XYZ file of C-alpha atoms in Angstrom:
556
model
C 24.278 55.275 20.945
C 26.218 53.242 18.046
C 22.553 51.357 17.687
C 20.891 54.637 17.217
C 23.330 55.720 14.952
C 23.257 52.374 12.782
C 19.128 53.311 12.566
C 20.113 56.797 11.440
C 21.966 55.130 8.740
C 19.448 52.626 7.734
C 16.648 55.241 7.685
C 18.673 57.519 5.535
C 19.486 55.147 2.797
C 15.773 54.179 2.537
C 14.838 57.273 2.131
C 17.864 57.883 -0.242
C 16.254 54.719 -2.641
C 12.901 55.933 -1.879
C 13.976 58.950 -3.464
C 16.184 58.019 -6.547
C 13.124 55.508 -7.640
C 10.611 58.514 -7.683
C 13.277 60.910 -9.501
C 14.047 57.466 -11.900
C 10.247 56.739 -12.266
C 9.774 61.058 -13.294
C 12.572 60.494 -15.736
C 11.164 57.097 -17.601
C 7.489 59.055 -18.092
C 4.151 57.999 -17.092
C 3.267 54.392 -17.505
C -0.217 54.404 -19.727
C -1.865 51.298 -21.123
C -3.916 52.117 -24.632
C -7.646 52.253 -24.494
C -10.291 52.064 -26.887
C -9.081 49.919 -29.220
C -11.258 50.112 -32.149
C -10.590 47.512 -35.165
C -11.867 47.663 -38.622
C -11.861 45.280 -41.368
C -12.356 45.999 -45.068
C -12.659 42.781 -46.979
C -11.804 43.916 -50.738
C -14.550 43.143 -53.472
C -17.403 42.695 -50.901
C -20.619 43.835 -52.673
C -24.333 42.859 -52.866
C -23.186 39.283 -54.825
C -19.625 39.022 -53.240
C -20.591 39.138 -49.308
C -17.030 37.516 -48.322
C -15.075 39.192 -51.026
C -13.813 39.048 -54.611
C -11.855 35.666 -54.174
C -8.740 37.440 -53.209
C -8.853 36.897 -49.743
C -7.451 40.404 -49.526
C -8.986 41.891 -46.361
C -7.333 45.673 -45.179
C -7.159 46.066 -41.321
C -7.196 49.384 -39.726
C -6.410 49.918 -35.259
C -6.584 52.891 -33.591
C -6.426 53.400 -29.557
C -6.088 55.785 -27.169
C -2.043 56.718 -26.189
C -1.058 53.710 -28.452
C 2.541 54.218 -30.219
C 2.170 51.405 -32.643
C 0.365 47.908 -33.080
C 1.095 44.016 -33.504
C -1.358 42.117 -35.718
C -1.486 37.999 -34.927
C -2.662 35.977 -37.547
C -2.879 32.224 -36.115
C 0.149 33.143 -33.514
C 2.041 34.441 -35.921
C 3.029 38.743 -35.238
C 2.974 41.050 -38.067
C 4.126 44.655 -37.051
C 2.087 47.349 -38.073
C 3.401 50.883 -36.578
C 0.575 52.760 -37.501
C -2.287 49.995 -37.149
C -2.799 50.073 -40.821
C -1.919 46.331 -42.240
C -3.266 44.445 -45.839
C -3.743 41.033 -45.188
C -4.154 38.687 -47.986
C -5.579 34.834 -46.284
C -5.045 31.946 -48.549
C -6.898 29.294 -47.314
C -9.522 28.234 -50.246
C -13.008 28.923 -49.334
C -15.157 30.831 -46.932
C -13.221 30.702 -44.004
C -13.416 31.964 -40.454
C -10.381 33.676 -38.528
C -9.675 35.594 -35.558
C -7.266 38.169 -35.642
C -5.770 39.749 -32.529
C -4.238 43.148 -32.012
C -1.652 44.168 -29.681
C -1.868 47.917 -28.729
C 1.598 49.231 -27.770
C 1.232 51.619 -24.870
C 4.779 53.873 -22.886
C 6.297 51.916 -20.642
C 6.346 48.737 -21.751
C 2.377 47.965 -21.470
C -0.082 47.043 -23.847
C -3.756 45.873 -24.465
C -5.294 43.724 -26.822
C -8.540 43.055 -28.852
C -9.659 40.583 -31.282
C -11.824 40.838 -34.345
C -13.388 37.906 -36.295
C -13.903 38.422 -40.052
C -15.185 35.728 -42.397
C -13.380 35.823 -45.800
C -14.066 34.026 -49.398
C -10.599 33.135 -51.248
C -10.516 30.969 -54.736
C -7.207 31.075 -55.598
C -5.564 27.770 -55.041
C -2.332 26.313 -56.433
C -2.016 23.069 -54.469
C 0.688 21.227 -55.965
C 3.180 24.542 -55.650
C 2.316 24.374 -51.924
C 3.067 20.750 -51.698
C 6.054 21.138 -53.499
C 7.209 23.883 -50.547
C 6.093 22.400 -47.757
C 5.004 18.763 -48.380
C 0.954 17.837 -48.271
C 0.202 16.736 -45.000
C -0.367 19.444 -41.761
C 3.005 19.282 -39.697
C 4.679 18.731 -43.168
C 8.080 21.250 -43.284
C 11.091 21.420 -46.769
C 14.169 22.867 -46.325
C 15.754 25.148 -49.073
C 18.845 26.234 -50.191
C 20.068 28.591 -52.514
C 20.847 26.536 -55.732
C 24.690 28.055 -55.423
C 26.320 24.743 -57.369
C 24.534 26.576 -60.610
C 25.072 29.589 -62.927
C 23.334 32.281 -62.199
C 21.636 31.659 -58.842
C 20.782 35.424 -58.689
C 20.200 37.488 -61.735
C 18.865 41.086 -62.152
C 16.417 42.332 -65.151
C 13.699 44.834 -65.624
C 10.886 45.281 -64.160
C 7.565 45.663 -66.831
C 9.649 45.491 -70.518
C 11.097 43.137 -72.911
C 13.516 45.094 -74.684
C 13.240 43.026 -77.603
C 14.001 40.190 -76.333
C 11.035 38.392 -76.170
C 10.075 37.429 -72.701
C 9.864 39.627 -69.890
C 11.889 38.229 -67.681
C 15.427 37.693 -67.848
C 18.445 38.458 -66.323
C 19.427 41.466 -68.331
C 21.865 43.371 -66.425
C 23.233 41.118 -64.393
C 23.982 37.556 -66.158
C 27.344 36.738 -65.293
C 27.443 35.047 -62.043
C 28.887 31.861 -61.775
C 28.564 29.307 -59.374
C 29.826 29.421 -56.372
C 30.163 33.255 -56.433
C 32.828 34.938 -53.846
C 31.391 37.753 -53.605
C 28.227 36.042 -52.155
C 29.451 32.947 -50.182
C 28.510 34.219 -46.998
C 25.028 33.688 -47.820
C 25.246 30.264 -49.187
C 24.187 28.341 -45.890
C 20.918 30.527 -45.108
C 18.394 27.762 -44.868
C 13.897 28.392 -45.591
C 11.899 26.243 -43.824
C 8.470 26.120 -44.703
C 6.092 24.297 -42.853
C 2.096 23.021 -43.993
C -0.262 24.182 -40.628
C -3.822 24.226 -40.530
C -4.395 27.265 -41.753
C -1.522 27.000 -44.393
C 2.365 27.266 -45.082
C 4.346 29.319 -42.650
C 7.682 30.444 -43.419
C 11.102 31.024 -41.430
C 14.348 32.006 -42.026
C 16.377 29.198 -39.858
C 19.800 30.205 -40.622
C 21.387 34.250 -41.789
C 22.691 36.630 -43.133
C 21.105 38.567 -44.989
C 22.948 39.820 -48.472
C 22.060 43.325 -49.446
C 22.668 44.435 -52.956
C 24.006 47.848 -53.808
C 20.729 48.532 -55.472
C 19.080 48.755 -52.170
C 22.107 49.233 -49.167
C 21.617 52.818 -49.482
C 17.814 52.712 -48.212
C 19.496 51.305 -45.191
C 22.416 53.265 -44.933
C 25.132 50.440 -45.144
C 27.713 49.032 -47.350
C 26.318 46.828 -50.420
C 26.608 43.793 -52.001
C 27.641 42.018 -49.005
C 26.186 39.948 -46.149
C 24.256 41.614 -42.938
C 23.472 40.273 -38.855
C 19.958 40.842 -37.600
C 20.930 44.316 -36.482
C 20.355 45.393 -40.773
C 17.880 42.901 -41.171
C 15.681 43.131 -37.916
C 12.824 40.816 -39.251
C 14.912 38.440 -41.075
C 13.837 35.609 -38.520
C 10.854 34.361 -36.796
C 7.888 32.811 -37.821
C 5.887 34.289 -40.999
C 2.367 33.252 -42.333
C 2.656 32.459 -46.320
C -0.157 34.133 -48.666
C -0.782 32.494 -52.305
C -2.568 34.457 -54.780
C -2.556 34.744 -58.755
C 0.349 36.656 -60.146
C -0.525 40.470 -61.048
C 3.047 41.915 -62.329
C 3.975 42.037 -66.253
C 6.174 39.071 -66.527
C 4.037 36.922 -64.325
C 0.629 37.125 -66.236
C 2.303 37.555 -69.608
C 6.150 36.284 -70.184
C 8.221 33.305 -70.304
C 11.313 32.531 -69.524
C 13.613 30.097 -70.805
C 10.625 29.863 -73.363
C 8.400 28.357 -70.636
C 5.475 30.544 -69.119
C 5.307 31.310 -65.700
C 3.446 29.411 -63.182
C 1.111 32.201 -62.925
C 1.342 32.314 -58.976
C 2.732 34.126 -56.490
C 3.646 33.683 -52.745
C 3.746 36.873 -49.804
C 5.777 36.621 -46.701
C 4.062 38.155 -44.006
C 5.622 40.887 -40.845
C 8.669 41.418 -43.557
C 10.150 38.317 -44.421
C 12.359 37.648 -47.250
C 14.243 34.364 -48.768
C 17.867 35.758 -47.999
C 18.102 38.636 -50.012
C 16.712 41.745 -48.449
C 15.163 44.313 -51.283
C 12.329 45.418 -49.359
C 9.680 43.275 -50.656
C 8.656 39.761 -49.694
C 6.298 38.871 -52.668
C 7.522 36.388 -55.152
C 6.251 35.190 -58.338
C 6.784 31.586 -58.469
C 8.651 30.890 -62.279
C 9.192 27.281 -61.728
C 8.728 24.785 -58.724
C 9.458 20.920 -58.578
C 10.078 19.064 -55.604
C 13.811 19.583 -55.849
C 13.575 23.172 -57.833
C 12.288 26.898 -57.005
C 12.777 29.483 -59.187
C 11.558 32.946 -58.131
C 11.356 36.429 -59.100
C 11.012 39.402 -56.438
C 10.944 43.196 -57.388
C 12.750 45.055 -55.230
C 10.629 47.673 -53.592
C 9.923 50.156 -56.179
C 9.509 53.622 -54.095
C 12.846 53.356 -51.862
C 14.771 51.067 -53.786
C 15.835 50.373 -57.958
C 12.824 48.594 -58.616
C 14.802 46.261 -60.326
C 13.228 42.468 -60.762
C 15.547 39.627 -58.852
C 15.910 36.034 -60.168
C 16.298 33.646 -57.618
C 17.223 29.639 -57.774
C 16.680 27.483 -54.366
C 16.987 23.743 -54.388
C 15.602 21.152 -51.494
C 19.389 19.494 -51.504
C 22.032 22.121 -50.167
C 24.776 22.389 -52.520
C 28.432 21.467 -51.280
C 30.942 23.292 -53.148
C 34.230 21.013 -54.308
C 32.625 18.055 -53.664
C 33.182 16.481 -57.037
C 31.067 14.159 -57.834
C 30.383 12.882 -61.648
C 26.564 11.973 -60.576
C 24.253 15.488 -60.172
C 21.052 14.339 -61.854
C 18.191 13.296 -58.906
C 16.945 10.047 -59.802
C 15.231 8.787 -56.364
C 14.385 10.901 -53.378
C 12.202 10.352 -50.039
C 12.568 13.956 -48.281
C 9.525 12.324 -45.645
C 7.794 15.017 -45.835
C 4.395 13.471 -45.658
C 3.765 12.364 -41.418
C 2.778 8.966 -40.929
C 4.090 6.120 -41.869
C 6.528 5.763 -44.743
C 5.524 5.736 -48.033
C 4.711 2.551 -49.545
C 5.618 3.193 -53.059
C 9.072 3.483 -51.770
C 10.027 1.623 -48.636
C 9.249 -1.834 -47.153
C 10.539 -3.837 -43.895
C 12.307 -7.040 -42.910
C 10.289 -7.871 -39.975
C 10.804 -10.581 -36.499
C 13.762 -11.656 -34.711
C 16.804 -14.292 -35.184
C 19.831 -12.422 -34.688
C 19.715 -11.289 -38.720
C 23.542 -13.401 -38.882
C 25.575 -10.928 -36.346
C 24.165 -12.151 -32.939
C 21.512 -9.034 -33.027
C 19.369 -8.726 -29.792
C 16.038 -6.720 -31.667
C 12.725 -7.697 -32.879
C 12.122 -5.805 -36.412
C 8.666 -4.748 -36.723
C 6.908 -1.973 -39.025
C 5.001 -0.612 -36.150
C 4.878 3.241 -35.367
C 6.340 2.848 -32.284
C 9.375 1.917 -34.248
C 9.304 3.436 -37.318
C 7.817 6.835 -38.330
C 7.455 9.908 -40.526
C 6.787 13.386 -38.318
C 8.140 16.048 -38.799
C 10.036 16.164 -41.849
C 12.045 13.128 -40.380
C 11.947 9.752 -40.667
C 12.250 8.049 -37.452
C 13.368 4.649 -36.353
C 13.470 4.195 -32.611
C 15.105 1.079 -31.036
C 13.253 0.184 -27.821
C 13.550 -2.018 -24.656
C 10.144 -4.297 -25.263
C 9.239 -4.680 -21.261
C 10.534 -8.648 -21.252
C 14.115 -7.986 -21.586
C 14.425 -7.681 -25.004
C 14.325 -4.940 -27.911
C 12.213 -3.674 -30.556
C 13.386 -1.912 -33.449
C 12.546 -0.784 -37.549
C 14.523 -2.248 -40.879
C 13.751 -0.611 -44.054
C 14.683 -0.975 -47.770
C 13.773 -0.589 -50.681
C 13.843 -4.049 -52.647
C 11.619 -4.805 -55.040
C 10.276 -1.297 -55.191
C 13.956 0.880 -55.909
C 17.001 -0.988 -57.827
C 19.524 0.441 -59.227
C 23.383 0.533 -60.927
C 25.448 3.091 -60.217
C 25.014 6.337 -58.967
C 25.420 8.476 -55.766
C 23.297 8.125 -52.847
C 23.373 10.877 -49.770
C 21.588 10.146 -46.412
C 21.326 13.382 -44.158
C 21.131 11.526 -40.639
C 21.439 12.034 -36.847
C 22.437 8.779 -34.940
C 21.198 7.319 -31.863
C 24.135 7.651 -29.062
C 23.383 5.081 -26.315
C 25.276 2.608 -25.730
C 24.726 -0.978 -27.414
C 22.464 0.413 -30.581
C 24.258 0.137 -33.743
C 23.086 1.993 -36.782
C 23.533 1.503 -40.239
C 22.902 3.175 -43.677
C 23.437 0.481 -46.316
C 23.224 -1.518 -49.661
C 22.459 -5.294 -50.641
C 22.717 -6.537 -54.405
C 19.401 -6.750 -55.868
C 19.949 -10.949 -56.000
C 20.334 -11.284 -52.708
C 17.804 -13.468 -52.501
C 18.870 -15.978 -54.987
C 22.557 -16.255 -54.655
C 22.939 -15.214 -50.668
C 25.293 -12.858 -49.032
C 28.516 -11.902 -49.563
C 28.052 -13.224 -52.795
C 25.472 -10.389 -53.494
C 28.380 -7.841 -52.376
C 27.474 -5.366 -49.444
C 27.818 -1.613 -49.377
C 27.946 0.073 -46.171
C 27.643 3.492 -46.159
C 28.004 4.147 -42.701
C 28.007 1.658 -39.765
C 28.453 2.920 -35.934
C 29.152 0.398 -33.376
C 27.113 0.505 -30.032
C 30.926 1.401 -28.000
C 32.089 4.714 -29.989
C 29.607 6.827 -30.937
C 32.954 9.406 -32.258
C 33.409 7.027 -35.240
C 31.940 6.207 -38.896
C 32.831 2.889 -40.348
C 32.809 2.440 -44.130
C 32.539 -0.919 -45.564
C 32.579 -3.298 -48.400
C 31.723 -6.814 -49.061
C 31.786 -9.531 -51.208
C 32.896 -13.446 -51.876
C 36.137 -13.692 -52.755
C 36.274 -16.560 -55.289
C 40.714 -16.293 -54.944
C 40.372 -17.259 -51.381
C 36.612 -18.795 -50.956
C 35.854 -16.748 -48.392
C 34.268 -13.116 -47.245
C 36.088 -10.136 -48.149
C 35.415 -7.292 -45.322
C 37.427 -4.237 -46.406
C 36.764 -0.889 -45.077
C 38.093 2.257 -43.160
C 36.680 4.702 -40.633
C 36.467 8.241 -40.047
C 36.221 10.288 -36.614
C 32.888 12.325 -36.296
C 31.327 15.071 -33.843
C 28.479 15.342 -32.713
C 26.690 12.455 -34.731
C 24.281 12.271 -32.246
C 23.312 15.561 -31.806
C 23.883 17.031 -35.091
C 22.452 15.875 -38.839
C 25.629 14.998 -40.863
C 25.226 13.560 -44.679
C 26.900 10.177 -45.711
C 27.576 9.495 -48.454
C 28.569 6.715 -51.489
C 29.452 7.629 -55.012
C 29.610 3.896 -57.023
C 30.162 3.595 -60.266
C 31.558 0.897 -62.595
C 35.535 2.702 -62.047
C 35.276 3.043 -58.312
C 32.994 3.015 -54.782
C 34.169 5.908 -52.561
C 32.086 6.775 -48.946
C 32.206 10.045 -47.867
C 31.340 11.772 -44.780
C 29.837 15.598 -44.918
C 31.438 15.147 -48.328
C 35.044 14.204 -47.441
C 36.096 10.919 -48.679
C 37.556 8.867 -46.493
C 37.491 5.179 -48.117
C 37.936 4.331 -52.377
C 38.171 0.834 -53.405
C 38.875 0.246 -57.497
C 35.940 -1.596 -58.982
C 36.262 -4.439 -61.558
C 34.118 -7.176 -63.519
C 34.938 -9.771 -60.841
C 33.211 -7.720 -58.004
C 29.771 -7.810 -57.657
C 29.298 -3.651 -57.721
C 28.441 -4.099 -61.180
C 24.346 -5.193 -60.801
C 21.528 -3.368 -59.138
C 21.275 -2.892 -55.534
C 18.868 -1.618 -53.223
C 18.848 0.644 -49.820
C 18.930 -0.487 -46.576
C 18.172 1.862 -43.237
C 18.176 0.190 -39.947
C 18.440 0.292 -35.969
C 19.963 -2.899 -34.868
C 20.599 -3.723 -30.582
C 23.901 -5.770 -29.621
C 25.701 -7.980 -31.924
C 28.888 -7.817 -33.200
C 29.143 -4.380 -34.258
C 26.825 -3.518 -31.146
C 28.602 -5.228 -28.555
C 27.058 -4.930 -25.013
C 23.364 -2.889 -24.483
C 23.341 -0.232 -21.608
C 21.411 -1.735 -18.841
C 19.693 1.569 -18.174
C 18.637 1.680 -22.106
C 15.005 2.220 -22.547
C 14.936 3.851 -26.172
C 17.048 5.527 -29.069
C 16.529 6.887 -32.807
C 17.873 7.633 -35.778
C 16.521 10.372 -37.529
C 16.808 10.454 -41.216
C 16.333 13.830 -43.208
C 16.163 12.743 -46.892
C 17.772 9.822 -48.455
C 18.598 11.188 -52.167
C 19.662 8.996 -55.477
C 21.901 10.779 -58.130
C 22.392 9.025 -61.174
């Protein structure tokens, strides 16, 4: 009887399940897919002598579908929302070119379909040199920026279409008084804008938040202004966008100056809503100045919801550290490797074979790839085991082609962490190979023995004519992470003192004078060694390691 009862039981709860999923399933609605998707493309300017388009690569999609609640557009991989299927897509690439464009039908329930549509579109705008300035020029190219927040007035607000009598069109007329290093908009100072050179052009993302919202524009979104904002305000402030160039159309683009200098007489789009860090409601800047270490932008904020006011904007390709100090700011020298391959010519070469290099070293230098390398935005130098038992690894520098007195030099870098490799980031006097070493002095800007991987060592050295012999004197510094994380090191040298820094905290000064050798041009030194006496004993198990190097940066 208990057995029968126990089935009674099991029965009834199945049936209890059975029941509660039908009465769940009722509640939820009916699950429909959308059908008939029909697509239509409208590219703008096509005519009887224009059968791809003006030149504008402007092409205006339309989607409709049976019980579809809203669409997706993707443009090489890349979504762009579109609730009511109704999207203006402006493609960049010069030439006729072919693309295929899928939509993404939104259905209840969670379920979708999909259809693609090929359209063939003619663009003649070009500006290359403002996209290789963004992005670098080689596909898989990517440049990092930063808001420029070490300057005066970073951000700026003026009108829109007038002058006022001022003379240009642009300006920062009502609001010209921010400093740098602003309080009131420090929370946005480490967003970071990564844009990357594809196939098909620049994408764009938005690596690192908030978002700062004005008080021009909070109240579109119902939330306080003028301060920073989470995902939850700004729900397409990340992700992947596609990046659109065209010729600038507003007032101040095609006919003001600023600072006396004419616009650049392009402008950029973010696609699916993106935005450089300010959120306004519009993601279409006119470029007013570019460089490889410079962007200067202006974005009007989105004229129906918003003030319609016209943003200023300053980014740089160096983030700014604030109370850092330093008496050199001007860039003098820079390799941001941003071209892929190997490393440029013009600006590196190698010390190449074997012979221990004077500190019992175990590696073979060589200048091969599978040593040294430029991909992705990095430069790469990877020790390896050579098959035979011993090691392969990369020495650059920059004699002969880079020399230089005085100045401050930063090297953004993440360290190899096995055991026996033994990094460095250094300096040799430029006569080095007349007059020999120490003699030519020695700067190291950061060392890392192949035993503690939690530690940055910070050396000089030179002959020491008092005591004919080589003076080694130097501190360290504990570090986190320095072989999962980029950190920058740093030397500022000039003909007072040599101080190293690390993330731009000093940790080691030593007082120049005329009878040191830090007085003469040097030249800069990046290198993997194996073993040795700062790399002591090599894993056993070690097969390969590298150092990746973001930018190496001259200030003089």
């Amino acid at each position: 009887m208990k057995k029968i009862k126990n089935i009674y039981i099991i029965l009834f709860s199945l049936m209890a399940a059975f029941y509660g999923c039908q009465e769940n399933e009722h509640e939820f609605g009916e699950i429909v897919a959308p059908t008939d998707i029909v697509i239509t493309a409208e590219i703008v300017g096509v005519d009887a002598n224009n059968l791809y388009g003006d030149g504008s690569g402007t092409v205006n999609f339309t989607a409709t579908a049976e019980n579809a609640s809203s669409y997706v557009y993707y443009f090489d991989g890349v979504a762009e929302a579109s609730p009511s299927g109704v999207l203006s897509k402006r493609f960049s690439k010069v030439g006729v070119n072919n693309y295929t464009v899928v939509v993404k039908a939104n259905g209840t329930g969670g379920v979708s379909s999909t259809k693609t549509i090929d359209v063939e579109v003619f663009s003649s705008f070009s500006d290359v040199d403002a996209e290789n300035f963004l992005s670098g020029a080689n596909i898989g190219d990517s440049k990092k920026w930063y808001w420029q927040a070490d300057k005066d007035l970073h951000v700026g607000l003026g009108p829109v279409t007038d002058d006022y009598g001022n003379g240009e069109f642009a300006y920062e007329a009502w609001w010209n008084g921010i400093k740098a290093w602003d309080d009131e908009k420090s929370c946005m100072y480490d967003n970071e804008f990564v844009f990357t050179r594809t196939a098909n052009g620049l994408t764009f993302e938005q690596t690192a938040g908030p978002a700062f919202v004005p008080g021009t524009y909070a109240g579109v979104l119902g939330v306080a202004g003028d301060q920073c904002h989470d995902e939850t305000v700004a729900t397409k402030m990340f992700g992947v966008k596609t990046v659109a160039f065209g010729p600038s159309t507003s007032k101040a683009g095609t006919e003001g100056t600023y600072n006396n200098a004419p616009y650049r007489g392009t402008n950029f789009e973010i696609s699916d809503g993106g935005f450089m860090g300010w959120l306004v409601g519009s993601g279409t800047y006119d470029i007013i100045s570019v460089s490889s270490s410079e962007l200067v932008v202006r974005v009007i904020e989105d004229p129906v919801s918003g003030s319609g006011g016209a943003w200023y904007h300053k980014f740089t390709s160096t983030k700014p550290v604030k109370g850092s100090g330093y008496i050199y700011n001007d860039l003098a020298w820079e390799d941001d490797f941003n071209t892929a391959g190997a490393p440029d010519a013009t600006k590196w070469t190698y010390d190449l074979g074997a012979g221990g290099w004077g500190n019992n070293e175990l590696q073979t230098y060589t200048n091969d790839a599978e040593n040294v390398i430029v991909e992705g935005g990095y430069l790469k130098i990877k020790a390896k085991t050579d098959g035979s038992g011993g090691y392969t690894s990369a020495r650059l520098k920059s004699e002969g082609l880079y020399e230089f007195t005085y100045g401050r030099v930063e090297v953004k870098a993440k360290l190899p962490g096995e055991q026996g490799t033994w990094p460095a980031i250094w300096m040799l006097g430029a006569n080095f190979s007349t007059i020999g070493w120490p003699h030519s002095g020695e700067i190291d800007i950061m060392e890392q023995t192949g035993a503690d991987k939690n530690t940055s060592l910070g050396t000089l050295h030179w002959y020491n004519t008092a005591g004919s012999n080589n003076a080694s004197y130097g501190e360290t510094t504990p570090i986190e992470n320095a072989s999962s994380e980029f950190h920058l090191y740093t030397v500022e040298w000039t003909e007072k003192t040599v101080k190293i820094y690390v993330d731009n905290v000093p940790f080691y000064e030593l007082a120049n004078s005329a009878d040191l050798p830090f007085n003469a041009d040097f030249f800069l030194i990046l290198n993997v060694a194996m073993g040795g006496s700062l790399g002591g004993t090599v894993d056993a198990a070690f097969t390969e390691d590298t150092m990746e190097i973001d930018y190496v940066k001259v200030y003089q």
